[in-house]
XYZ file of N, CA and C in Angstrom:
372
model
N -3.314 3.081 -3.068
C -3.472 3.418 -4.463
C -2.307 4.286 -4.895
N -1.965 4.190 -6.140
C -0.873 4.982 -6.655
C -1.335 6.411 -6.870
N -0.343 7.340 -6.881
C -0.655 8.745 -7.091
C -1.362 8.901 -8.431
N -2.362 9.750 -8.463
C -3.118 9.978 -9.681
C -4.280 9.013 -9.861
N -4.372 8.020 -9.014
C -5.463 7.049 -9.094
C -6.614 7.504 -8.218
N -7.743 6.848 -8.382
C -8.936 7.121 -7.594
C -8.665 6.865 -6.113
N -9.345 7.583 -5.270
C -9.225 7.400 -3.824
C -9.791 6.044 -3.406
N -9.329 5.554 -2.273
C -9.864 4.317 -1.689
C -11.287 4.535 -1.169
N -11.655 5.783 -0.910
C -12.937 6.114 -0.298
C -14.102 5.446 -1.025
N -14.923 4.713 -0.256
C -16.098 4.054 -0.803
C -15.870 2.627 -1.277
N -14.621 2.197 -1.361
C -14.336 0.838 -1.828
C -14.513 -0.171 -0.701
N -14.958 -1.366 -1.061
C -15.160 -2.453 -0.097
C -14.467 -3.714 -0.598
N -13.980 -4.511 0.350
C -13.255 -5.727 -0.003
C -13.685 -6.894 0.872
N -13.984 -8.015 0.233
C -14.117 -9.306 0.905
C -12.852 -10.039 0.481
N -12.102 -10.542 1.423
C -10.756 -11.023 1.142
C -10.718 -12.375 0.444
N -9.868 -12.456 -0.590
C -9.667 -13.689 -1.356
C -8.792 -14.670 -0.584
N -7.782 -14.111 0.091
C -6.828 -14.935 0.835
C -6.088 -14.028 1.819
N -5.177 -14.599 2.591
C -4.458 -13.821 3.603
C -3.556 -12.752 2.994
N -2.979 -13.023 1.834
C -2.126 -12.026 1.168
C -2.968 -10.810 0.787
N -4.133 -11.049 0.205
C -5.041 -9.963 -0.170
C -5.476 -9.186 1.072
N -5.790 -9.893 2.133
C -6.214 -9.245 3.377
C -5.105 -8.334 3.905
N -3.864 -8.811 3.913
C -2.740 -7.996 4.391
C -2.571 -6.738 3.547
N -2.700 -6.864 2.223
C -2.566 -5.710 1.327
C -3.628 -4.655 1.632
N -4.859 -5.091 1.797
C -5.952 -4.146 2.069
C -5.795 -3.529 3.457
N -5.386 -4.314 4.446
C -5.181 -3.767 5.795
C -4.031 -2.766 5.818
N -2.986 -2.993 5.031
C -1.896 -2.010 4.915
C -2.435 -0.708 4.323
N -3.268 -0.824 3.292
C -3.867 0.369 2.688
C -4.758 1.087 3.696
N -5.489 0.327 4.497
C -6.361 0.930 5.516
C -5.541 1.667 6.569
N -4.366 1.140 6.891
C -3.475 1.809 7.839
C -3.013 3.153 7.275
N -2.716 3.218 5.984
C -2.262 4.458 5.342
C -3.403 5.439 5.075
N -4.621 4.953 5.064
C -5.808 5.761 4.768
C -6.059 6.736 5.912
N -6.413 7.961 5.592
C -6.629 8.969 6.632
C -8.105 9.246 6.858
N -8.870 8.199 6.835
C -10.299 8.291 7.099
C -10.754 7.048 7.837
N -12.029 7.002 8.155
C -12.566 5.843 8.865
C -12.769 4.665 7.919
N -12.684 3.489 8.510
C -12.972 2.248 7.798
C -14.018 1.478 8.594
N -14.686 0.562 7.926
C -15.625 -0.334 8.596
C -15.116 -1.754 8.394
N -14.902 -2.441 9.507
C -14.418 -3.818 9.482
C -15.592 -4.739 9.788
N -15.781 -5.737 8.937
C -16.789 -6.760 9.214
C -16.061 -7.972 9.782
N -16.521 -8.406 10.947
C -15.918 -9.561 11.599
C -16.552 -10.851 11.095
N -15.897 -11.959 11.321
C -16.387 -13.263 10.846
C -17.791 -13.570 11.339
N -18.152 -13.164 12.525
C -19.490 -13.423 13.055
C -20.562 -12.499 12.506
N -20.187 -11.533 11.648
C -21.146 -10.615 11.061
C -21.174 -9.237 11.695
N -20.602 -9.079 12.880
C -20.563 -7.781 13.551
C -19.662 -6.826 12.768
N -20.039 -5.533 12.757
C -19.211 -4.529 12.098
C -18.705 -3.517 13.115
N -17.504 -3.025 12.853
C -16.880 -1.997 13.684
C -16.430 -0.870 12.768
N -16.845 0.351 13.077
C -16.438 1.508 12.281
C -15.506 2.366 13.117
N -14.454 2.858 12.485
C -13.522 3.724 13.187
C -12.239 3.906 12.409
N -11.230 4.389 13.122
C -9.945 4.713 12.510
C -8.930 3.616 12.815
N -8.392 2.985 11.784
C -7.385 1.945 11.946
C -6.023 2.638 12.053
N -5.414 2.596 13.242
C -4.196 3.374 13.471
C -2.938 2.541 13.678
N -3.067 1.230 13.790
C -1.893 0.393 14.002
C -2.178 -0.996 13.451
N -1.102 -1.694 13.107
C -1.249 -3.060 12.619
C 0.044 -3.810 12.871
N -0.084 -5.109 13.014
C 1.068 -6.008 13.077
C 0.779 -7.124 12.090
N 1.372 -6.999 10.911
C 1.105 -7.951 9.835
C 2.376 -8.637 9.357
N 3.503 -8.309 9.994
C 4.780 -8.877 9.568
C 5.269 -10.011 10.468
N 4.605 -10.211 11.585
C 4.968 -11.305 12.495
C 3.724 -11.719 13.281
N 3.736 -12.951 13.724
C 2.604 -13.508 14.453
C 2.631 -13.026 15.901
N 1.517 -12.746 16.551
C 0.152 -12.841 16.030
C -0.206 -11.601 15.213
N -0.871 -11.789 14.083
C -1.311 -10.680 13.242
C -2.538 -10.031 13.877
N -2.577 -8.688 13.814
C -3.739 -7.964 14.334
C -3.735 -6.542 13.801
N -4.856 -5.856 13.987
C -4.945 -4.414 13.747
C -5.500 -3.777 15.007
N -5.234 -2.482 15.157
C -5.810 -1.713 16.263
C -6.645 -0.589 15.676
N -7.818 -0.412 16.262
C -8.734 0.628 15.795
C -9.229 1.467 16.954
N -9.469 2.735 16.646
C -10.247 3.598 17.534
C -11.675 3.458 17.027
N -12.456 2.657 17.701
C -13.818 2.351 17.261
C -14.760 3.457 17.730
N -15.607 3.921 16.827
C -16.577 4.967 17.155
C -17.413 4.547 18.359
N -17.511 5.439 19.347
C -18.325 5.179 20.523
C -17.623 4.420 21.632
N -16.376 4.036 21.421
C -15.620 3.326 22.457
C -14.502 4.221 22.977
N -14.211 4.117 24.265
C -13.202 4.967 24.892
C -11.775 4.496 24.670
N -11.581 3.209 24.523
C -10.237 2.644 24.401
C -10.042 2.010 23.033
N -8.799 2.013 22.538
C -8.527 1.321 21.274
C -8.862 -0.161 21.392
N -9.217 -0.750 20.274
C -9.565 -2.168 20.254
C -8.565 -2.914 19.369
N -8.069 -4.038 19.885
C -7.211 -4.926 19.105
C -8.111 -5.962 18.440
N -7.964 -6.097 17.123
C -8.786 -7.038 16.362
C -7.861 -8.087 15.748
N -8.012 -9.339 16.151
C -7.178 -10.398 15.578
C -7.412 -10.537 14.068
N -6.344 -10.725 13.344
C -6.356 -10.870 11.886
C -7.387 -11.895 11.425
N -7.422 -13.041 12.091
C -8.298 -14.126 11.642
C -9.780 -13.809 11.833
N -10.107 -12.794 12.635
C -11.508 -12.414 12.863
C -12.045 -11.477 11.781
N -11.160 -10.902 10.966
C -11.562 -9.900 9.970
C -11.996 -10.600 8.686
N -13.251 -10.356 8.285
C -13.801 -10.985 7.083
C -13.839 -10.034 5.892
N -14.039 -8.742 6.150
C -14.171 -7.764 5.068
C -13.839 -6.382 5.611
N -13.570 -5.456 4.692
C -13.260 -4.082 5.088
C -13.779 -3.121 4.039
N -14.356 -2.010 4.510
C -14.810 -0.934 3.627
C -14.125 0.358 4.029
N -13.715 1.126 3.040
C -13.167 2.459 3.279
C -14.375 3.395 3.339
N -14.968 3.482 4.517
C -16.284 4.100 4.680
C -16.250 5.602 4.915
N -15.166 6.125 5.430
C -15.070 7.562 5.688
C -14.274 8.267 4.610
N -14.461 9.565 4.524
C -13.713 10.357 3.546
C -12.249 10.422 3.960
N -11.352 10.280 2.996
C -9.917 10.386 3.257
C -9.572 11.862 3.414
N -9.150 12.243 4.607
C -8.832 13.645 4.897
C -7.707 14.177 4.021
N -6.877 13.314 3.475
C -5.745 13.744 2.654
C -6.053 13.706 1.161
N -7.234 13.263 0.775
C -7.564 13.130 -0.639
C -7.478 14.475 -1.349
N -6.675 14.530 -2.405
C -6.541 15.748 -3.199
C -5.643 16.801 -2.589
N -4.952 16.472 -1.530
C -4.109 17.457 -0.854
C -2.639 17.182 -1.148
N -2.240 17.498 -2.349
C -0.859 17.281 -2.750
C -0.001 18.484 -2.367
N 1.295 18.303 -2.456
C 2.236 19.387 -2.185
C 2.022 20.528 -3.176
N 1.745 20.191 -4.435
C 1.517 21.220 -5.453
C 0.294 22.064 -5.108
N -0.769 21.441 -4.623
C -1.965 22.186 -4.221
C -1.647 23.097 -3.046
N -0.834 22.616 -2.104
C -0.444 23.420 -0.944
C 0.365 24.629 -1.396
N 1.322 24.426 -2.317
C 2.144 25.539 -2.807
C 1.274 26.587 -3.494
N 0.328 26.153 -4.315
C -0.550 27.091 -5.021
C -1.389 27.895 -4.031
N -1.892 27.237 -2.990
C -2.681 27.924 -1.969
C -1.836 28.971 -1.254
N -0.613 28.613 -0.871
C 0.266 29.542 -0.154
C 0.660 30.722 -1.034
N 0.904 30.485 -2.315
C 1.248 31.568 -3.242
C 0.081 32.553 -3.361
N -1.130 32.033 -3.450
C -2.319 32.890 -3.517
C -2.443 33.719 -2.241
N -2.229 33.096 -1.086
C -2.300 33.821 0.189
C -1.249 34.925 0.259
N -0.036 34.644 -0.218
C 1.033 35.662 -0.206
C 0.665 36.849 -1.092
N 0.110 36.573 -2.271
C -0.282 37.655 -3.181
C -1.388 38.511 -2.566
N -2.362 37.866 -1.926
C -3.443 38.612 -1.278
C -2.904 39.484 -0.148
N -1.977 38.953 0.631
C -1.370 39.716 1.727
C -0.572 40.900 1.182
N 0.150 40.703 0.074
C 0.923 41.791 -0.535
C -0.009 42.900 -1.025
N -1.144 42.544 -1.630
C -2.116 43.550 -2.084
C -2.681 44.330 -0.904
N -2.968 43.636 0.172
C -3.503 44.279 1.376
C -2.493 45.283 1.941
N -1.241 44.890 2.025
C -0.197 45.780 2.551
C -0.018 46.980 1.631
N -0.022 46.742 0.318
C 0.115 47.835 -0.641
C -1.030 48.831 -0.480
N -2.247 48.330 -0.329
C -3.408 49.196 -0.155
C -3.292 50.028 1.121
N -2.868 49.404 2.204
C -2.703 50.118 3.474
C -1.621 51.186 3.373
N -0.544 50.882 2.659
C 0.543 51.855 2.504
C 0.096 53.039 1.653
N -0.730 52.786 0.624
C -1.253 53.877 -0.202
C -2.160 54.776 0.628
N -3.008 54.174 1.457
C -3.893 54.954 2.320
C -3.101 55.809 3.298
N -1.968 55.310 3.731
C -1.123 56.048 4.679
C -0.237 57.068 3.968
N -0.305 57.122 2.628
C 0.489 58.077 1.874
C 1.937 57.662 1.693
N 2.233 56.416 1.915
C 3.609 55.948 1.784
C 3.930 55.454 0.378
N 2.894 55.206 -0.437
C 3.054 54.796 -1.833
C 2.137 55.643 -2.699
N 2.556 55.808 -3.955
C 1.725 56.563 -4.910
C 0.744 55.670 -5.593
């Protein structure tokens, strides 16, 4: 999604075609939360999609599936649908928000130091 747009969180997709599927899988790769993949046979897998190969054959994605010890490779042709089921850890965390938070922390620290110096008689 473009900056300023709604988060992917909570959205679900049943793919229209392979181009649409690739676009959604690319977005899932960039997403910093869990996704749920529905396979062609109806089985669902929930977890973190951390790798993909969509630019050359064979197409696939790799997921850290909840409850499994090893990453799972999922062939492209087995994927029927995808939901952005987990909260995006990066949602709303822009650089501007980070700067504002750090500025507030610096001001609070400066007030604390000033108060300590006054108590020590170093400032009036």
